[in-house]
Amino acid sequence: MTLFDPPAPLAERLRPRTVAEVVGQTHLLGPGKPLTRLLASGRLGSLILWGPPGVGKTTLARLIAGEVGAHFIALSAVSAGVKDVREAVAEAERLRGRGQRTILFLDEIHRFNKAQQDALLPHVESGLLTLVGATTENPSFEVNPALRSRARTLVLEPLSHEDVRGLLERALSDPRGLPEVTAQPEALDLLARLAEGDARRALSTLEVAATLADPVTPEAVTEAFGRHLPAMDKNGEDFYNLISALHKSVRGSHVDASLYWLARMIEGGADTMYVARRIVRMAAEDIGLADPQALRLAVAARDTAEFLGSPEGDLALAQAVVYLALAPKSNSVYVAWKNALNAVREGENLPIPLHLRNAPTVLMRGQGYGKGYAYYFDDPEGSFAQNYLPDGTRLNLYEPTGEGWEARVAERWRKLREAHGEAEETPEARLNLYEPTGEGWEARVAERWRKLREAHGEAEETPEA
């Protein structure tokens, strides 16, 4: 070994040589588990290995080829193209003539576009190539359905803290690793936690830390690891899972969870304006008229974040998230709007009553457009007496909740329905979906629920409802 012939990285030197040496993934490799059964049968089909970085996807692919005695061709979708696939096919055809099967390992398979993935199809389908694809992205979105249908997807999980800790101890004792290095137990615990299930990152950090201190200390681990950035692929599943967790935590009024998921997104490098727009949506969708101030504050937070930039503007987003999490919740307008859209999309187009129509010309006025319209400020009683929908048509799109500001206007809504002659609901418009129990918090709100039903004229239920 010379300056011009450096050793392989620690993670590469410690790569498992047999399936028995693989750390973790016991749900696939344990007794009677899917991959164990496949290897034992010798009838290995194409596979897609889906999991986060550093959990052993490449290692498993190599070991699978060795277990079944297949020729192994490794390509990376980052740099390979259709030309490389053709060369792999030609090599597989030569080997098939000698009775040997070929496994094509395609790392980062999600980076192949549709045409490149389609180029693999006939050779996978004919059995010339057994494809083992590896991806950190959800195959449901990133791998063509035709290719997915010809391969079995196996999900690899992040290594546990104990798995990584054991791997680090092996690295300090294995002759291929760092047998001359020692480490403090606290340092190994810290590194196992920071690695977040990524074996490659844990071993790489240990190798750097070993050059900084002997024995390796927590301080050396911290220096070698660098700044801890939460994992998040800006265009991948993790990103959308995080924004979903943020939205649902706000909706569930959990302030601490809301702040945590927001911080994960901001620290992970999410587009601040995307997050801000989602916060505005939360205000409109989940708080609504329970607190009309919420939407104004969310829009102000978006404007502030855009004006100040990060990190100063991030505080405005945090303020908005805390406010929305604490606010009373109502999706009444959200539901009412969906009801209105469904009524338009699924029903017939209702004619506009003549007295509501615009009448800018003599001809239109002669046709009765605008005739008999009662202007509210001149004739309030007549305004309420006239129809705003075609005769005989009734819509029940909006229902106020008992939350916040809506609880204050619910009585006005009821009186307006009465003024418009809509106080008594038809049986078809009545729903009875919720019934409070006498347990815990519901026992305390049962009386309020009863009064709200009375306020809405729903105290006595009809059999049809």
Short mmCIF file of C-alpha atoms in Angstrom, two decimals:
data_model
loop_
_atom_site.label_atom_id
_atom_site.label_comp_id
_atom_site.label_asym_id
_atom_site.label_seq_id
_atom_site.Cartn_x
_atom_site.Cartn_y
_atom_site.Cartn_z
CA MET A 1 0.00 0.00 0.00
CA THR A 2 1.42 3.39 -1.04
CA LEU A 3 0.35 7.01 -1.22
CA PHE A 4 -0.92 6.26 -4.72
CA ASP A 5 -2.68 3.07 -3.64
CA PRO A 6 -4.78 4.15 -0.61
CA PRO A 7 -6.92 1.62 1.28
CA ALA A 8 -10.58 1.26 0.47
CA PRO A 9 -12.97 3.16 2.75
CA LEU A 10 -13.88 1.40 5.98
CA ALA A 11 -17.46 0.78 4.84
CA GLU A 12 -16.19 -0.98 1.73
CA ARG A 13 -13.63 -3.06 3.64
CA LEU A 14 -16.30 -4.26 6.07
CA ARG A 15 -18.87 -5.10 3.42
CA PRO A 16 -20.43 -8.47 4.42
CA ARG A 17 -19.03 -11.48 2.58
CA THR A 18 -21.96 -13.78 3.37
CA VAL A 19 -25.66 -13.36 4.10
CA ALA A 20 -24.93 -14.38 7.70
CA GLU A 21 -22.78 -11.26 8.15
CA VAL A 22 -25.55 -8.88 7.10
CA VAL A 23 -26.65 -6.59 9.92
CA GLY A 24 -30.35 -5.86 10.29
CA GLN A 25 -33.14 -6.66 7.77
CA THR A 26 -34.26 -9.63 9.84
CA HIS A 27 -37.76 -9.20 8.39
CA LEU A 28 -36.27 -10.29 5.05
CA LEU A 29 -33.38 -12.55 6.04
CA GLY A 30 -34.61 -14.30 9.18
CA PRO A 31 -35.70 -17.94 9.21
CA GLY A 32 -38.68 -18.41 6.91
CA LYS A 33 -38.58 -14.80 5.75
CA PRO A 34 -39.17 -13.77 2.10
CA LEU A 35 -35.59 -13.36 0.88
CA THR A 36 -34.41 -16.41 2.79
CA ARG A 37 -37.09 -18.53 1.10
CA LEU A 38 -36.26 -17.11 -2.33
CA LEU A 39 -32.57 -17.90 -1.97
CA ALA A 40 -33.30 -21.40 -0.67
CA SER A 41 -35.57 -22.16 -3.62
CA GLY A 42 -32.96 -21.08 -6.18
CA ARG A 43 -35.76 -19.59 -8.29
CA LEU A 44 -34.84 -15.97 -7.88
CA GLY A 45 -36.93 -13.46 -9.84
CA SER A 46 -36.32 -9.78 -10.45
CA LEU A 47 -36.33 -7.60 -7.34
CA ILE A 48 -36.56 -3.94 -6.41
CA LEU A 49 -34.84 -3.13 -3.14
CA TRP A 50 -36.37 0.00 -1.65
CA GLY A 51 -34.86 1.62 1.41
CA PRO A 52 -32.91 4.60 2.78
CA PRO A 53 -29.17 5.06 2.17
CA GLY A 54 -26.67 2.87 3.94
CA VAL A 55 -28.91 -0.09 4.81
CA GLY A 56 -27.27 -2.67 2.54
CA LYS A 57 -29.08 -2.61 -0.81
CA THR A 58 -25.90 -2.98 -2.88
CA THR A 59 -24.47 -5.55 -0.48
CA LEU A 60 -27.62 -7.68 -0.66
CA ALA A 61 -27.59 -7.57 -4.45
CA ARG A 62 -23.99 -8.84 -4.57
CA LEU A 63 -24.68 -11.55 -2.00
CA ILE A 64 -27.81 -12.68 -3.85
CA ALA A 65 -25.78 -13.14 -7.04
CA GLY A 66 -23.21 -15.16 -5.13
CA GLU A 67 -25.83 -17.32 -3.43
CA VAL A 68 -27.44 -18.34 -6.73
CA GLY A 69 -24.15 -18.54 -8.66
CA ALA A 70 -25.11 -15.84 -11.15
CA HIS A 71 -22.85 -13.47 -13.07
CA PHE A 72 -23.13 -9.99 -11.54
CA ILE A 73 -23.22 -6.80 -13.63
CA ALA A 74 -23.44 -3.55 -11.67
CA LEU A 75 -24.63 -0.29 -13.23
CA SER A 76 -25.53 3.04 -11.69
CA ALA A 77 -28.48 4.85 -13.22
CA VAL A 78 -26.71 8.11 -12.40
CA SER A 79 -24.14 7.53 -15.14
CA ALA A 80 -25.40 4.57 -17.20
CA GLY A 81 -27.64 4.77 -20.24
CA VAL A 82 -29.33 2.59 -22.84
CA LYS A 83 -25.92 1.84 -24.41
CA ASP A 84 -24.72 0.29 -21.14
CA VAL A 85 -27.91 -1.77 -20.92
CA ARG A 86 -27.32 -3.07 -24.45
CA GLU A 87 -23.78 -4.09 -23.53
CA ALA A 88 -25.09 -5.89 -20.44
CA VAL A 89 -27.67 -7.69 -22.60
CA ALA A 90 -24.97 -8.79 -25.06
CA GLU A 91 -22.83 -10.11 -22.21
CA ALA A 92 -25.81 -11.95 -20.72
CA GLU A 93 -26.55 -13.59 -24.07
CA ARG A 94 -22.95 -14.83 -24.35
CA LEU A 95 -23.08 -16.25 -20.81
CA ARG A 96 -26.47 -17.86 -21.35
CA GLY A 97 -24.90 -19.90 -24.11
CA ARG A 98 -22.60 -21.33 -21.44
CA GLY A 99 -25.51 -22.06 -19.11
CA GLN A 100 -24.91 -19.17 -16.73
CA ARG A 101 -27.56 -16.70 -15.62
CA THR A 102 -26.93 -12.95 -15.22
CA ILE A 103 -28.07 -10.55 -12.53
CA LEU A 104 -28.10 -6.90 -13.56
CA PHE A 105 -27.85 -4.67 -10.53
CA LEU A 106 -29.10 -1.16 -11.29
CA ASP A 107 -28.39 1.26 -8.47
CA GLU A 108 -30.60 4.37 -8.17
CA ILE A 109 -33.03 2.82 -10.64
CA HIS A 110 -35.44 5.72 -10.11
CA ARG A 111 -33.00 7.94 -12.03
CA PHE A 112 -33.66 5.99 -15.23
CA ASN A 113 -36.32 7.74 -17.28
CA LYS A 114 -39.32 5.91 -18.76
CA ALA A 115 -37.59 5.12 -22.05
CA GLN A 116 -34.54 3.74 -20.28
CA GLN A 117 -36.66 1.61 -17.97
CA ASP A 118 -38.69 0.36 -20.94
CA ALA A 119 -35.44 -0.77 -22.60
CA LEU A 120 -35.05 -3.31 -19.79
CA LEU A 121 -38.55 -4.80 -20.13
CA PRO A 122 -38.13 -7.39 -22.90
CA HIS A 123 -34.94 -8.79 -21.39
CA VAL A 124 -36.42 -9.00 -17.89
CA GLU A 125 -39.58 -10.58 -19.25
CA SER A 126 -37.66 -13.16 -21.30
CA GLY A 127 -35.53 -14.08 -18.28
CA LEU A 128 -32.28 -13.14 -19.99
CA LEU A 129 -31.63 -10.63 -17.19
CA THR A 130 -32.64 -10.95 -13.58
CA LEU A 131 -32.98 -7.33 -12.54
CA VAL A 132 -32.15 -6.21 -9.03
CA GLY A 133 -32.90 -2.50 -8.77
CA ALA A 134 -32.04 -0.37 -5.76
CA THR A 135 -33.79 2.88 -4.92
CA THR A 136 -34.25 5.31 -2.07
CA GLU A 137 -37.48 6.60 -3.67
CA ASN A 138 -40.92 5.05 -3.52
CA PRO A 139 -41.13 2.65 -6.49
CA SER A 140 -44.86 3.33 -6.75
CA PHE A 141 -44.00 6.78 -8.10
CA GLU A 142 -40.54 6.36 -9.62
CA VAL A 143 -40.56 2.95 -11.34
CA ASN A 144 -42.70 2.25 -14.39
CA PRO A 145 -45.75 0.08 -13.62
CA ALA A 146 -44.77 -2.39 -16.35
CA LEU A 147 -41.34 -2.92 -14.79
CA ARG A 148 -42.80 -2.99 -11.26
CA SER A 149 -45.20 -5.74 -12.27
CA ARG A 150 -42.28 -7.92 -13.32
CA ALA A 151 -40.29 -7.44 -10.13
CA ARG A 152 -40.99 -8.08 -6.48
CA THR A 153 -40.46 -5.06 -4.23
CA LEU A 154 -38.65 -5.68 -0.94
CA VAL A 155 -38.58 -2.88 1.62
CA LEU A 156 -35.35 -2.43 3.58
CA GLU A 157 -35.56 -0.67 6.93
CA PRO A 158 -33.08 1.71 8.60
CA LEU A 159 -30.74 -0.13 10.94
CA SER A 160 -31.64 0.06 14.60
CA HIS A 161 -29.46 1.85 17.15
CA GLU A 162 -28.33 -1.56 18.42
CA ASP A 163 -27.49 -2.76 14.89
CA VAL A 164 -25.30 0.28 14.19
CA ARG A 165 -23.67 0.04 17.62
CA GLY A 166 -22.79 -3.60 16.96
CA LEU A 167 -21.43 -2.74 13.53
CA LEU A 168 -19.16 -0.08 15.02
CA GLU A 169 -17.86 -2.56 17.58
CA ARG A 170 -17.17 -5.04 14.78
CA ALA A 171 -15.23 -2.35 12.90
CA LEU A 172 -12.92 -1.92 15.93
CA SER A 173 -12.24 -5.66 16.23
CA ASP A 174 -12.29 -6.98 12.66
CA PRO A 175 -8.82 -7.20 11.02
CA ARG A 176 -10.34 -5.58 7.93
CA GLY A 177 -11.47 -2.60 10.00
CA LEU A 178 -9.67 -0.54 12.65
CA PRO A 179 -8.32 -3.15 15.10
CA GLU A 180 -5.67 -0.77 16.42
CA VAL A 181 -8.25 1.90 17.35
CA THR A 182 -10.26 2.13 20.58
CA ALA A 183 -13.34 4.21 21.30
CA GLN A 184 -15.16 5.36 24.39
CA PRO A 185 -18.59 3.71 24.80
CA GLU A 186 -20.21 7.17 24.92
CA ALA A 187 -18.67 7.96 21.54
CA LEU A 188 -20.09 4.81 19.97
CA ASP A 189 -23.53 5.51 21.46
CA LEU A 190 -23.46 9.07 20.09
CA LEU A 191 -22.39 7.93 16.64
CA ALA A 192 -25.02 5.18 16.53
CA ARG A 193 -27.66 7.79 17.31
CA LEU A 194 -26.40 10.40 14.84
CA ALA A 195 -26.15 7.89 11.99
CA GLU A 196 -29.95 7.42 11.99
CA GLY A 197 -29.75 3.87 10.66
CA ASP A 198 -27.16 4.60 7.93
CA ALA A 199 -24.32 2.08 8.31
CA ARG A 200 -22.15 3.70 5.65
CA ARG A 201 -22.33 7.08 7.35
CA ALA A 202 -21.57 5.58 10.75
CA LEU A 203 -18.47 3.77 9.51
CA SER A 204 -17.22 6.74 7.49
CA THR A 205 -17.56 9.02 10.52
CA LEU A 206 -15.78 6.50 12.76
CA GLU A 207 -12.89 6.36 10.29
CA VAL A 208 -12.50 10.15 10.36
CA ALA A 209 -12.94 10.35 14.14
CA ALA A 210 -10.16 7.76 14.57
CA THR A 211 -7.74 10.22 12.94
CA LEU A 212 -8.75 12.95 15.38
CA ALA A 213 -8.48 11.13 18.72
CA ASP A 214 -7.42 7.80 20.18
CA PRO A 215 -9.41 6.65 21.95
CA VAL A 216 -12.29 8.08 19.93
CA THR A 217 -14.26 10.51 22.11
CA PRO A 218 -17.74 12.03 21.75
CA GLU A 219 -16.06 15.33 20.88
CA ALA A 220 -14.12 13.66 18.05
CA VAL A 221 -17.34 12.06 16.78
CA THR A 222 -19.11 15.43 16.80
CA GLU A 223 -16.25 17.07 14.91
CA ALA A 224 -16.01 14.24 12.38
CA PHE A 225 -19.75 14.08 11.83
CA GLY A 226 -20.16 17.79 11.14
CA ARG A 227 -23.46 19.59 11.32
CA HIS A 228 -26.41 17.30 11.80
CA LEU A 229 -28.93 17.98 9.05
CA PRO A 230 -32.24 16.12 9.13
CA ALA A 231 -32.74 13.77 6.20
CA MET A 232 -35.20 15.03 3.61
CA ASP A 233 -35.35 14.57 -0.13
CA LYS A 234 -36.90 17.79 -1.41
CA ASN A 235 -38.78 15.95 -4.16
CA GLY A 236 -39.20 12.57 -2.52
CA GLU A 237 -41.53 10.71 -0.21
CA ASP A 238 -39.90 12.05 2.97
CA PHE A 239 -40.73 15.61 1.94
CA TYR A 240 -44.41 14.87 1.45
CA ASN A 241 -44.55 12.78 4.63
CA LEU A 242 -43.12 15.72 6.57
CA ILE A 243 -45.57 18.26 5.18
CA SER A 244 -48.38 15.79 5.87
CA ALA A 245 -47.20 15.38 9.48
CA LEU A 246 -47.04 19.17 9.89
CA HIS A 247 -50.52 19.72 8.49
CA LYS A 248 -52.09 16.93 10.53
CA SER A 249 -50.37 18.07 13.73
CA VAL A 250 -51.76 21.59 13.27
CA ARG A 251 -55.19 20.14 12.54
CA GLY A 252 -54.91 18.00 15.68
CA SER A 253 -53.97 21.08 17.76
CA HIS A 254 -50.62 19.61 18.90
CA VAL A 255 -48.37 22.64 19.21
CA ASP A 256 -45.07 20.88 19.96
CA ALA A 257 -45.46 18.37 17.13
CA SER A 258 -46.36 21.19 14.75
CA LEU A 259 -43.22 23.13 15.65
CA TYR A 260 -41.04 20.03 15.41
CA TRP A 261 -42.21 19.05 11.91
CA LEU A 262 -41.88 22.67 10.76
CA ALA A 263 -38.30 22.75 12.06
CA ARG A 264 -37.54 19.45 10.31
CA MET A 265 -38.69 20.91 7.02
CA ILE A 266 -36.89 24.23 7.37
CA GLU A 267 -33.63 22.61 8.56
CA GLY A 268 -33.92 19.99 5.83
CA GLY A 269 -33.86 22.70 3.18
CA ALA A 270 -37.52 22.79 2.14
CA ASP A 271 -38.67 25.66 -0.05
CA THR A 272 -39.82 28.25 2.49
CA MET A 273 -42.51 29.60 0.18
CA TYR A 274 -43.94 26.10 -0.33
CA VAL A 275 -44.20 25.67 3.43
CA ALA A 276 -45.73 29.14 3.77
CA ARG A 277 -48.34 28.39 1.11
CA ARG A 278 -49.24 25.16 2.89
CA ILE A 279 -49.68 27.09 6.16
CA VAL A 280 -52.08 29.47 4.39
CA ARG A 281 -53.99 26.44 3.18
CA MET A 282 -54.20 25.08 6.74
CA ALA A 283 -55.75 28.35 7.88
CA ALA A 284 -58.38 28.22 5.15
CA GLU A 285 -59.08 24.48 5.31
CA ASP A 286 -58.90 23.58 9.00
CA ILE A 287 -59.47 26.78 10.98
CA GLY A 288 -61.77 28.58 8.58
CA LEU A 289 -64.54 30.62 10.16
CA ALA A 290 -63.80 29.29 13.64
CA ASP A 291 -61.16 32.06 13.67
CA PRO A 292 -61.21 34.32 10.57
CA GLN A 293 -58.10 36.08 11.91
CA ALA A 294 -56.07 32.90 11.26
CA LEU A 295 -56.09 33.32 7.49
CA ARG A 296 -54.95 36.93 7.74
CA LEU A 297 -52.12 35.96 10.07
CA ALA A 298 -51.05 33.08 7.80
CA VAL A 299 -50.91 35.38 4.77
CA ALA A 300 -48.95 37.94 6.80
CA ALA A 301 -46.50 35.20 7.83
CA ARG A 302 -46.03 34.24 4.18
CA ASP A 303 -45.37 37.88 3.24
CA THR A 304 -42.95 38.29 6.16
CA ALA A 305 -41.03 35.12 5.25
CA GLU A 306 -40.70 36.33 1.66
CA PHE A 307 -39.67 39.84 2.73
CA LEU A 308 -37.09 38.84 5.35
CA GLY A 309 -35.90 35.54 3.93
CA SER A 310 -34.44 32.74 6.04
CA PRO A 311 -33.63 32.46 8.90
CA GLU A 312 -35.27 35.71 10.10
CA GLY A 313 -38.54 35.06 8.29
CA ASP A 314 -38.78 31.50 9.63
CA LEU A 315 -39.93 32.92 12.95
CA ALA A 316 -43.06 34.30 11.29
CA LEU A 317 -43.88 30.82 10.01
CA ALA A 318 -43.33 29.39 13.49
CA GLN A 319 -45.66 32.04 14.94
CA ALA A 320 -48.33 31.20 12.39
CA VAL A 321 -48.02 27.45 13.05
CA VAL A 322 -48.37 27.93 16.81
CA TYR A 323 -51.39 30.21 16.30
CA LEU A 324 -53.07 27.75 13.94
CA ALA A 325 -52.42 24.81 16.24
CA LEU A 326 -53.96 26.68 19.18
CA ALA A 327 -56.92 28.04 17.20
CA PRO A 328 -60.38 26.44 17.26
CA LYS A 329 -60.95 24.27 14.21
CA SER A 330 -63.66 24.29 11.59
CA ASN A 331 -63.74 22.78 8.11
CA SER A 332 -67.33 23.91 7.50
CA VAL A 333 -66.41 26.16 4.56
CA TYR A 334 -64.10 23.46 3.16
CA VAL A 335 -66.94 20.93 3.28
CA ALA A 336 -69.49 23.46 2.00
CA TRP A 337 -67.28 24.32 -0.97
CA LYS A 338 -66.83 20.64 -1.85
CA ASN A 339 -70.60 20.22 -1.59
CA ALA A 340 -71.12 23.20 -3.91
CA LEU A 341 -68.63 21.85 -6.46
CA ASN A 342 -70.26 18.42 -6.37
CA ALA A 343 -73.69 19.99 -6.84
CA VAL A 344 -72.41 21.78 -9.94
CA ARG A 345 -70.45 18.85 -11.35
CA GLU A 346 -72.94 16.09 -10.69
CA GLY A 347 -76.31 17.87 -10.97
CA GLU A 348 -78.14 19.72 -13.68
CA ASN A 349 -77.46 23.40 -14.26
CA LEU A 350 -80.12 25.25 -12.31
CA PRO A 351 -81.79 28.14 -14.18
CA ILE A 352 -81.18 31.58 -12.72
CA PRO A 353 -84.48 33.13 -11.51
CA LEU A 354 -85.51 36.03 -13.74
CA HIS A 355 -85.53 38.58 -10.92
CA LEU A 356 -81.85 37.80 -10.16
CA ARG A 357 -80.68 38.23 -13.73
CA ASN A 358 -78.76 41.21 -15.03
CA ALA A 359 -80.85 43.54 -17.18
CA PRO A 360 -78.61 46.07 -18.95
CA THR A 361 -80.72 46.38 -22.15
CA VAL A 362 -84.34 47.23 -22.99
CA LEU A 363 -84.76 43.86 -24.70
CA MET A 364 -83.62 41.98 -21.64
CA ARG A 365 -85.87 44.02 -19.39
CA GLY A 366 -88.71 43.26 -21.78
CA GLN A 367 -87.98 39.57 -21.27
CA GLY A 368 -88.54 40.02 -17.54
CA TYR A 369 -84.88 40.12 -16.53
CA GLY A 370 -84.55 41.77 -13.12
CA LYS A 371 -88.31 42.30 -12.79
CA GLY A 372 -89.56 42.23 -9.21
CA TYR A 373 -86.13 42.16 -7.60
CA ALA A 374 -86.32 43.41 -3.99
CA TYR A 375 -83.23 45.45 -3.06
CA TYR A 376 -82.33 44.55 0.52
CA PHE A 377 -81.58 48.09 1.70
CA ASP A 378 -84.88 49.41 0.28
CA ASP A 379 -87.04 46.42 1.18
CA PRO A 380 -85.43 43.99 3.67
CA GLU A 381 -88.63 42.00 4.15
CA GLY A 382 -89.17 41.63 0.43
CA SER A 383 -85.54 40.71 -0.03
CA PHE A 384 -85.92 37.75 2.29
CA ALA A 385 -89.26 36.76 0.78
CA GLN A 386 -87.89 36.37 -2.75
CA ASN A 387 -86.26 33.16 -3.98
CA TYR A 388 -82.52 33.01 -4.66
CA LEU A 389 -82.74 29.56 -6.22
CA PRO A 390 -85.27 28.19 -8.72
CA ASP A 391 -88.70 27.51 -7.23
CA GLY A 392 -88.79 24.26 -5.31
CA THR A 393 -84.99 23.95 -5.13
CA ARG A 394 -83.23 23.67 -1.79
CA LEU A 395 -79.53 23.22 -1.17
CA ASN A 396 -77.92 22.32 2.14
CA LEU A 397 -74.26 23.06 1.52
CA TYR A 398 -73.06 24.93 4.60
CA GLU A 399 -73.39 23.98 8.26
CA PRO A 400 -71.61 26.08 10.92
CA THR A 401 -69.68 24.33 13.65
CA GLY A 402 -69.77 25.16 17.34
CA GLU A 403 -66.12 26.27 17.30
CA GLY A 404 -64.86 29.78 17.99
CA TRP A 405 -66.33 32.56 15.87
CA GLU A 406 -68.75 30.19 14.13
CA ALA A 407 -70.38 29.37 17.44
CA ARG A 408 -71.18 33.08 17.76
CA VAL A 409 -72.77 33.32 14.31
CA ALA A 410 -74.61 29.99 14.36
CA GLU A 411 -77.72 31.65 15.78
CA ARG A 412 -77.67 34.28 13.03
CA TRP A 413 -77.32 31.51 10.44
CA ARG A 414 -80.36 29.77 11.92
CA LYS A 415 -82.42 32.98 11.83
CA LEU A 416 -81.38 33.65 8.25
CA ARG A 417 -82.54 30.16 7.29
CA GLU A 418 -85.86 30.89 8.97
CA ALA A 419 -86.14 34.25 7.20
CA HIS A 420 -85.59 32.50 3.88
CA GLY A 421 -88.18 29.87 4.75
CA GLU A 422 -85.59 27.13 5.11
CA ALA A 423 -85.79 26.38 8.85
CA GLU A 424 -87.39 22.95 8.46
CA GLU A 425 -85.10 20.52 6.70
CA THR A 426 -86.44 17.86 4.38
CA PRO A 427 -85.67 14.31 5.58
CA GLU A 428 -83.23 13.85 2.72
CA ALA A 429 -81.14 16.78 4.00
CA ARG A 430 -80.76 15.42 7.51
CA LEU A 431 -77.72 13.43 8.60
CA ASN A 432 -77.08 11.89 12.00
CA LEU A 433 -73.49 10.75 11.90
CA TYR A 434 -72.15 11.58 15.35
CA GLU A 435 -73.39 10.58 18.79
CA PRO A 436 -71.30 11.52 21.87
CA THR A 437 -70.63 8.88 24.50
CA GLY A 438 -70.70 9.40 28.25
CA GLU A 439 -66.96 8.79 28.54
CA GLY A 440 -64.28 11.36 29.43
CA TRP A 441 -64.29 14.63 27.53
CA GLU A 442 -67.33 13.61 25.46
CA ALA A 443 -69.40 13.42 28.61
CA ARG A 444 -68.59 17.10 29.20
CA VAL A 445 -69.63 18.20 25.70
CA ALA A 446 -72.71 15.97 25.36
CA GLU A 447 -74.98 18.72 26.68
CA ARG A 448 -73.46 21.28 24.31
CA TRP A 449 -74.01 18.83 21.44
CA ARG A 450 -77.67 18.46 22.44
CA LYS A 451 -78.17 22.24 22.54
CA LEU A 452 -76.51 22.65 19.17
CA ARG A 453 -78.86 20.04 17.71
CA GLU A 454 -81.80 21.95 19.19
CA ALA A 455 -80.46 25.22 17.80
CA HIS A 456 -80.37 23.60 14.38
CA GLY A 457 -83.88 22.21 14.80
CA GLU A 458 -82.62 18.64 14.95
CA ALA A 459 -83.58 17.60 18.50
CA GLU A 460 -86.19 15.07 17.35
CA GLU A 461 -84.88 12.80 14.61
CA THR A 462 -87.08 11.49 11.83
CA PRO A 463 -86.97 7.74 11.17
CA GLU A 464 -85.59 8.36 7.65
CA ALA A 465 -82.54 10.15 9.12
#
